PDB file of C-alpha atoms in Angstrom:
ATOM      1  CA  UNK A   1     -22.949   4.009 -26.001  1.00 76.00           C
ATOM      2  CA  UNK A   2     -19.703   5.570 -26.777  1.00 81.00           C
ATOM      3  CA  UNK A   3     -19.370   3.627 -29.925  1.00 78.00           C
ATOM      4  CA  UNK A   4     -22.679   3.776 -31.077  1.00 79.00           C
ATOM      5  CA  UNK A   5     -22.560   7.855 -30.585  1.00 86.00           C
ATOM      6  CA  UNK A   6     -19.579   7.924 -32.729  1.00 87.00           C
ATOM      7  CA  UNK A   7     -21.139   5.853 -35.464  1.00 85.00           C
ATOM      8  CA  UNK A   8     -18.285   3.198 -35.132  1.00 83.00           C
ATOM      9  CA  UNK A   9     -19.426  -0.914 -35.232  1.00 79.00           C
ATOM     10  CA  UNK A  10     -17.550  -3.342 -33.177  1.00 77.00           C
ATOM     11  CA  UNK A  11     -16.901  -6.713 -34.474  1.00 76.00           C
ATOM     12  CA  UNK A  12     -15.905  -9.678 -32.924  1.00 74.00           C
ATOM     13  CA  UNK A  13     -14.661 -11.795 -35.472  1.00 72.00           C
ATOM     14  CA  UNK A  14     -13.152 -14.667 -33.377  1.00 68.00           C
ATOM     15  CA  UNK A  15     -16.297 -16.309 -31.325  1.00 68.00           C
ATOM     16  CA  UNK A  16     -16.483 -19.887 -32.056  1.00 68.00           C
ATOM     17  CA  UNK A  17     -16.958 -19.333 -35.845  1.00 62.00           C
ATOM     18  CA  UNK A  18     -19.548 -16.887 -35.683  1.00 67.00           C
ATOM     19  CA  UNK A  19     -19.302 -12.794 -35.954  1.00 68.00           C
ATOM     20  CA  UNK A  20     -20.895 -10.727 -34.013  1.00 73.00           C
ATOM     21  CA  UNK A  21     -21.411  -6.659 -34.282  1.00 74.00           C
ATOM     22  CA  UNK A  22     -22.433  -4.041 -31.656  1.00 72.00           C
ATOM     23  CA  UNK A  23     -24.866  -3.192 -34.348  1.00 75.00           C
ATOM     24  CA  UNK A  24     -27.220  -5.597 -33.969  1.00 74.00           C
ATOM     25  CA  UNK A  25     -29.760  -6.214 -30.840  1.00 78.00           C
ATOM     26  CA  UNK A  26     -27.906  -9.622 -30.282  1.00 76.00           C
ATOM     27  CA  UNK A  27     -24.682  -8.361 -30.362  1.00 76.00           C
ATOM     28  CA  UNK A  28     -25.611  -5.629 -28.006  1.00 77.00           C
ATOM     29  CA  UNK A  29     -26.844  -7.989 -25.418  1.00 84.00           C
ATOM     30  CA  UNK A  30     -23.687 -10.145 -25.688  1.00 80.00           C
ATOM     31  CA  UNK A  31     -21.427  -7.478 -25.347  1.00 79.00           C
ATOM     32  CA  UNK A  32     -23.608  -5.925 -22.225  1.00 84.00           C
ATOM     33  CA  UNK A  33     -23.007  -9.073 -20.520  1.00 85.00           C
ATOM     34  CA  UNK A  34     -19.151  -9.256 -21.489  1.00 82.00           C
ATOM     35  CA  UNK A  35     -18.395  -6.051 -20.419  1.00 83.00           C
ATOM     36  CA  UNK A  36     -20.785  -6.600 -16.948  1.00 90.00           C
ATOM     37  CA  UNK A  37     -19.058  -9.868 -16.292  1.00 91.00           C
ATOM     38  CA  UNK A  38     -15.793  -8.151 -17.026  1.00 89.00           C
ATOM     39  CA  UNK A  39     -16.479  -4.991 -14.708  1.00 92.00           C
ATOM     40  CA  UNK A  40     -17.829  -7.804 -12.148  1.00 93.00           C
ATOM     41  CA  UNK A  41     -14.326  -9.490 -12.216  1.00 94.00           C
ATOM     42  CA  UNK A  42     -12.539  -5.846 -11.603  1.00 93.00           C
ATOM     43  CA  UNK A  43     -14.503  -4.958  -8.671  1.00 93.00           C
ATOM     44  CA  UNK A  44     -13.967  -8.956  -6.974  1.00 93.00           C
ATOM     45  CA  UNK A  45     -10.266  -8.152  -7.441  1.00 93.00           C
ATOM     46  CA  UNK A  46     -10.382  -5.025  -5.739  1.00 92.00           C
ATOM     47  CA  UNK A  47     -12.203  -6.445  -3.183  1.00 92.00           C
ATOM     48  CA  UNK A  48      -9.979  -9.155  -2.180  1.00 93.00           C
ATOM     49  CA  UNK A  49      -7.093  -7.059  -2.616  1.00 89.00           C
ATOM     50  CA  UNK A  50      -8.367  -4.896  -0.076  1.00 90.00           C
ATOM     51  CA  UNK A  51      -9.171  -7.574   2.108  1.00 90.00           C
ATOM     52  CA  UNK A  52      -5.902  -9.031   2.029  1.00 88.00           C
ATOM     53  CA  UNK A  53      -4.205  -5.171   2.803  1.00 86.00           C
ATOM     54  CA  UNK A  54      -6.083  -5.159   5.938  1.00 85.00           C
ATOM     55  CA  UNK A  55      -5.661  -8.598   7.258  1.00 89.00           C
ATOM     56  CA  UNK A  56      -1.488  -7.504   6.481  1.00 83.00           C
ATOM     57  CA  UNK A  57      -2.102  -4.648   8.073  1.00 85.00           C
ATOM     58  CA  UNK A  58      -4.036  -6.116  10.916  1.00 86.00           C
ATOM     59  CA  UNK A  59      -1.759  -8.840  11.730  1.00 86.00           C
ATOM     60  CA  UNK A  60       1.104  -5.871  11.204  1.00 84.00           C
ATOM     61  CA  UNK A  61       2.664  -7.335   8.478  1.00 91.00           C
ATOM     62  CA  UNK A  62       4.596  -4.873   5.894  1.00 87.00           C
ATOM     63  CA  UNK A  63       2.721  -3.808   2.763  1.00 86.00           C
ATOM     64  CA  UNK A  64       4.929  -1.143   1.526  1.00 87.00           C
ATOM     65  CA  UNK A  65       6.714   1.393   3.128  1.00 92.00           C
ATOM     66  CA  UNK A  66       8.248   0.955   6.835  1.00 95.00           C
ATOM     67  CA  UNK A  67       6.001   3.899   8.440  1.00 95.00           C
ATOM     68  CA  UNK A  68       6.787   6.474  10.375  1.00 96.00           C
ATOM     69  CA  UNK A  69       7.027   5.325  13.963  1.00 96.00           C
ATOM     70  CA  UNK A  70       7.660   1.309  12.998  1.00 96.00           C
ATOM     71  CA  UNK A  71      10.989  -0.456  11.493  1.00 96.00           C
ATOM     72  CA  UNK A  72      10.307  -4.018   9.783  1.00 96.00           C
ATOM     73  CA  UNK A  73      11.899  -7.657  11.600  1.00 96.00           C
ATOM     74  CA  UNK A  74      13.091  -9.374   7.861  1.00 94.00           C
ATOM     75  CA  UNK A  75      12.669 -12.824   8.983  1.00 94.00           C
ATOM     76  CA  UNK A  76      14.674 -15.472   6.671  1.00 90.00           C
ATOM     77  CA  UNK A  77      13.744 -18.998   6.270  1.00 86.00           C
ATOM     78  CA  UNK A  78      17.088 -20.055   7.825  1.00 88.00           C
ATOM     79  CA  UNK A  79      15.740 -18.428  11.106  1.00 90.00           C
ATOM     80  CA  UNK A  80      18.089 -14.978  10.715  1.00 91.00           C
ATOM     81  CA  UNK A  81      16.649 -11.711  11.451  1.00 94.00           C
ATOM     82  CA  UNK A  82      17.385  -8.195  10.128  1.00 95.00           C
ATOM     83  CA  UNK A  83      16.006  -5.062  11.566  1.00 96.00           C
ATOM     84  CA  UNK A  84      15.266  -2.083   9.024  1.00 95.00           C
ATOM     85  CA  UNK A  85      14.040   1.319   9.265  1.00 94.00           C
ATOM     86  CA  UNK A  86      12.926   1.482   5.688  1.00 94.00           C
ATOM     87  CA  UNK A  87      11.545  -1.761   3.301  1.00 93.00           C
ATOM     88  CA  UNK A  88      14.976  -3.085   1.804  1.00 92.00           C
ATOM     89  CA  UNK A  89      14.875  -3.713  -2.033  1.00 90.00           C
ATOM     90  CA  UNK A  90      16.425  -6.601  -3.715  1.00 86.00           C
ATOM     91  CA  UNK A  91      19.900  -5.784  -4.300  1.00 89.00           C
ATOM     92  CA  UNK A  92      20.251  -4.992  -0.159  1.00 92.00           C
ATOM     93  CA  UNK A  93      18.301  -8.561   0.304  1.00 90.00           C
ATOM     94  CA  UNK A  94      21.138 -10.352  -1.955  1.00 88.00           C
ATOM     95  CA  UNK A  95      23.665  -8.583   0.191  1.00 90.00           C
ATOM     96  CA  UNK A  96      22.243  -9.257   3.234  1.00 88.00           C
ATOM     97  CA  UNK A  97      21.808 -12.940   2.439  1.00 87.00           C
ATOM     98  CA  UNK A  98      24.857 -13.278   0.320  1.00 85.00           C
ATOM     99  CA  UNK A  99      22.107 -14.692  -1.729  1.00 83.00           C
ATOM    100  CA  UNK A 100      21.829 -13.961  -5.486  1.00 83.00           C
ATOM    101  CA  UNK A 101      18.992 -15.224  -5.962  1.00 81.00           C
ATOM    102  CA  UNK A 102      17.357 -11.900  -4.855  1.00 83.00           C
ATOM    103  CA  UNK A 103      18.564 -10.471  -7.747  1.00 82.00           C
ATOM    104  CA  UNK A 104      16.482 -12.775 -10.201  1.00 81.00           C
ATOM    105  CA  UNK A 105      13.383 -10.826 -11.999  1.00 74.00           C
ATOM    106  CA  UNK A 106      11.529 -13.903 -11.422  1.00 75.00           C
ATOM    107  CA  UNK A 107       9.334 -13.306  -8.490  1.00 67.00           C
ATOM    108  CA  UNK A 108       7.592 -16.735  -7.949  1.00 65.00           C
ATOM    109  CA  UNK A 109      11.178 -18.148  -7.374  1.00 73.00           C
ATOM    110  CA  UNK A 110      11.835 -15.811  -4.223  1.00 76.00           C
ATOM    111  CA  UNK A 111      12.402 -17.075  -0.736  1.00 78.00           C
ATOM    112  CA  UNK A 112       9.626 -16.536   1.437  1.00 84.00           C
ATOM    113  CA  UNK A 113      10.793 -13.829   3.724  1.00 88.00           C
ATOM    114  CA  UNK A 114       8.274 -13.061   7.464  1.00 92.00           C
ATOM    115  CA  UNK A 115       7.836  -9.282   7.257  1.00 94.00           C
ATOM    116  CA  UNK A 116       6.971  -7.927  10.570  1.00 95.00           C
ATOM    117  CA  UNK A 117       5.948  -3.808  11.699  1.00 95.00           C
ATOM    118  CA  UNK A 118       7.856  -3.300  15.072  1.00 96.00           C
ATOM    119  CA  UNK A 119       7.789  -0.630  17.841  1.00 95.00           C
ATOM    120  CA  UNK A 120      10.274   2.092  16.610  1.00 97.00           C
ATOM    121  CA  UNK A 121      10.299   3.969  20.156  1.00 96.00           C
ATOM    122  CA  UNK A 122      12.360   6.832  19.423  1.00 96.00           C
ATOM    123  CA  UNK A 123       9.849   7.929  15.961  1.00 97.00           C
ATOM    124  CA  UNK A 124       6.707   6.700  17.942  1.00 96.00           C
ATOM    125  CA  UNK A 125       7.766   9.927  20.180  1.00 97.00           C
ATOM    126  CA  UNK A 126       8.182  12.118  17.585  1.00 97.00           C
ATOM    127  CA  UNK A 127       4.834  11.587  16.305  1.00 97.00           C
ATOM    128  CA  UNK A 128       3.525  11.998  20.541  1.00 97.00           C
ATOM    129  CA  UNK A 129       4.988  15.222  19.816  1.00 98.00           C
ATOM    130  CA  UNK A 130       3.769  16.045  16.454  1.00 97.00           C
ATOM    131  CA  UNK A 131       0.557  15.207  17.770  1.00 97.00           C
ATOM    132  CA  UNK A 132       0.286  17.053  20.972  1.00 97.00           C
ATOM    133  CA  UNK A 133       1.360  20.350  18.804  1.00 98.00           C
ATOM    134  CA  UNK A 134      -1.362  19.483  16.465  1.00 97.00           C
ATOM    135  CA  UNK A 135      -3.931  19.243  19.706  1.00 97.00           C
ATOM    136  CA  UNK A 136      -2.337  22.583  20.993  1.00 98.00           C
ATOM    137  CA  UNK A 137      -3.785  24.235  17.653  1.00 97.00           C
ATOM    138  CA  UNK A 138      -0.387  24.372  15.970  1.00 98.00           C
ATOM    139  CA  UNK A 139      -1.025  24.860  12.321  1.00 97.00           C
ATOM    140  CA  UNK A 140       0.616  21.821   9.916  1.00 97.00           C
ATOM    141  CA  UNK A 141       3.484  24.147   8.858  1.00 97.00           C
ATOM    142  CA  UNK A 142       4.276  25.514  12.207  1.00 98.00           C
ATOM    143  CA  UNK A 143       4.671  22.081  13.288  1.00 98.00           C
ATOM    144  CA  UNK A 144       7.147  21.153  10.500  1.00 97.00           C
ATOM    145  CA  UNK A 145       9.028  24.285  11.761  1.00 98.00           C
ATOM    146  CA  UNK A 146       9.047  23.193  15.349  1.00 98.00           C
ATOM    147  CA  UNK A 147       9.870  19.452  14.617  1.00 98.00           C
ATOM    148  CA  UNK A 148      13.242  20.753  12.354  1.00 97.00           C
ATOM    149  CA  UNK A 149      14.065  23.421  15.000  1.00 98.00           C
ATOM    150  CA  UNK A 150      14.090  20.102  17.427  1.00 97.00           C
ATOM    151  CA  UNK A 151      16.584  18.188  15.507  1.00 97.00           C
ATOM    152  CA  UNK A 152      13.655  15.718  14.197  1.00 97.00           C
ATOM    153  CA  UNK A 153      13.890  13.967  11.290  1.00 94.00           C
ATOM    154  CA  UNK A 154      11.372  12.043   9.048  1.00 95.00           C
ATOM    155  CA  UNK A 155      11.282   8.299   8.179  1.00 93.00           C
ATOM    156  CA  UNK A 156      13.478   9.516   5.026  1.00 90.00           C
ATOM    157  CA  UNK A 157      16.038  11.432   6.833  1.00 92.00           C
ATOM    158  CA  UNK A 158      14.813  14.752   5.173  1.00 95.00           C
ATOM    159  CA  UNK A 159      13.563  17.970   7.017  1.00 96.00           C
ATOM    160  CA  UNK A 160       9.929  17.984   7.910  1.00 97.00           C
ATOM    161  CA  UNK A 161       7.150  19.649   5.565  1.00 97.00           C
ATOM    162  CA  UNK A 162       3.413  20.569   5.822  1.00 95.00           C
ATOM    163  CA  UNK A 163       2.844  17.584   4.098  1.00 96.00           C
ATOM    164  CA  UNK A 164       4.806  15.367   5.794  1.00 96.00           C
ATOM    165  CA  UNK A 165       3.375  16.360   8.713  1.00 97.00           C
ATOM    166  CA  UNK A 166       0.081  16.026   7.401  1.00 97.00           C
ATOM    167  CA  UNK A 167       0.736  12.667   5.713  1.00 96.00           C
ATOM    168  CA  UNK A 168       2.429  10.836   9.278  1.00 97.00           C
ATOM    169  CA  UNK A 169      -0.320  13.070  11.410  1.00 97.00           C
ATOM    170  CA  UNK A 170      -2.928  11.438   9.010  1.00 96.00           C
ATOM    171  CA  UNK A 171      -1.686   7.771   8.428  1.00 94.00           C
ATOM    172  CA  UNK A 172      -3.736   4.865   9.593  1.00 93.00           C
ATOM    173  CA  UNK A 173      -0.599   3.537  11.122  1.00 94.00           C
ATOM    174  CA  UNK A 174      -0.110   6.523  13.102  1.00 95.00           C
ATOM    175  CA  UNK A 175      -3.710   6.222  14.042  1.00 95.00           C
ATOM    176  CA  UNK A 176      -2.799   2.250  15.326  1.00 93.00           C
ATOM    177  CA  UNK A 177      -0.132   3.634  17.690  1.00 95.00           C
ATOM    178  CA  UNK A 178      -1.719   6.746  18.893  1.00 95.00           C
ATOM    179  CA  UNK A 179      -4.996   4.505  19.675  1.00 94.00           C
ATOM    180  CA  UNK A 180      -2.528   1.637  21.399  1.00 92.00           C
ATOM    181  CA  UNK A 181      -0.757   4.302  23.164  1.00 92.00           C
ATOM    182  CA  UNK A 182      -4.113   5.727  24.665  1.00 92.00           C
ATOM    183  CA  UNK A 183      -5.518   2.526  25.918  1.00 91.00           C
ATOM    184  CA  UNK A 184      -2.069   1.894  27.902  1.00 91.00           C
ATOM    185  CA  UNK A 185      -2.269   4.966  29.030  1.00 90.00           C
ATOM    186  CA  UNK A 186      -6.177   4.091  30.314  1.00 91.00           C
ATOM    187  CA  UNK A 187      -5.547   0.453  31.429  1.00 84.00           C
TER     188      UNK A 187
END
C-alpha cells in the first residue's frame, strides 16, 4: 500500500528466472504472502525469545544486569566460582580466568560459564525499606531523599533518584523477593 500510494513498482528481478512486479495482481499476491510469512517469522522469534527470558528468569539465571537486591555465582567449567555484584564483561572474565580467550570477538568459541541470581541480603533490605516507605505513602522522590540521607546506595554505587526508586520499586525481580519474602514471613 505504501508503494502503490506513492506510484513506485517493485521488482523482483532474481526469482528463479522469472520477474515479478508489485504491479500486477500476481505479483501482489506473492509479495502478500512474502511479507506475511516474513512478519510470521518475526513474531515466532519474539516469542521464543520471550520464552527463553522467563524460563532464565524462572530458574534465576542472569539475563542482563545483576539486580538490585541479587549478586551473580560465575560458575567456570573447571568448577571455580566468583561472586559479583554487577554482570562482569569480558576483559574482567579474562582476568579473572587468566584466560584470553575471553577477549576473542568470537562468541560461539566462549566457555560455557553457569550464571546464577543469589540472595544479596544487605540490598534485599534496602529495598524492605524502600518498600515499606512506599506503603507509608512516601512519594518516589521523598524516598530517594530518605534512602541517601540513610547512607544507601544503589546497585551502581550512585545516590538514589525518583527513578531509581521507581525502576528497583517496579522491577519484576524486586517483585520475586518481596513475594518470597512474604510467604516466609506467612509459612
Amino acid at each position: 500500500d505504501w508503494l502503490k500510494k506513492r506510484d513506485i513498482v517493485l521488482h523482483i528481478v532474481d526469482l528463479g528466472g522469472d520477474t515479478i512486479t508489485s504491479k500486477g495482481h500476481w505479483g501482489r499476491v506473492f509479495m502478500t504472502h512474502v511479507f506475511a510469512m516474513a512478519e510470521w517469522e518475526v513474531e515466532e522469534i519474539c516469542a521464543r525469545t520471550k520464552t527463553q527470558m522467563q524460563d532464565l528468569f524462572d530458574t534465576g539465571k542472569l539475563t542482563g544486569n545483576v539486580p538490585m537486591g541479587k549478586d551473580c555465582r560465575y560458575t567456570f567449567q573447571d568448577g571455580t566460582t566468583h561472586i559479583s555484584n554487577h554482570a562482569l564483561n569480558r576483559a574482567e572474565l579474562a582476568s579473572l580466568t587468566g584466560d584470553e580467550v575471553w577477549l576473542k570477538a568470537e562468541h560461539s568459541h566462549l566457555p560455557k560459564v553457569l550464571k546464577e541470581l543469589i540472595d544479596n541480603p544487605t540490598e534485599q533490605r534496602i529495598i524492605f525499606q524502600l518498600k515499606a516507605w512506599r506503603d507509608a505513602g512516601y512519594a518516589l522522590n521523598q524516598i530517594a531523599d530518605l534512602a541517601n540521607a540513610a547512607g544507601y546506595v544503589t546497585k551502581l554505587g550512585k545516590p538514589w533518584s525518583l527513578g531509581t526508586v521507581n525502576s528497583v520499586l517496579h522491577s519484576r525481580h524486586t517483585q520475586l523477593i518481596l513475594q518470597q519474602a512474604a510467604l516466609a514471613k506467612a509459612a
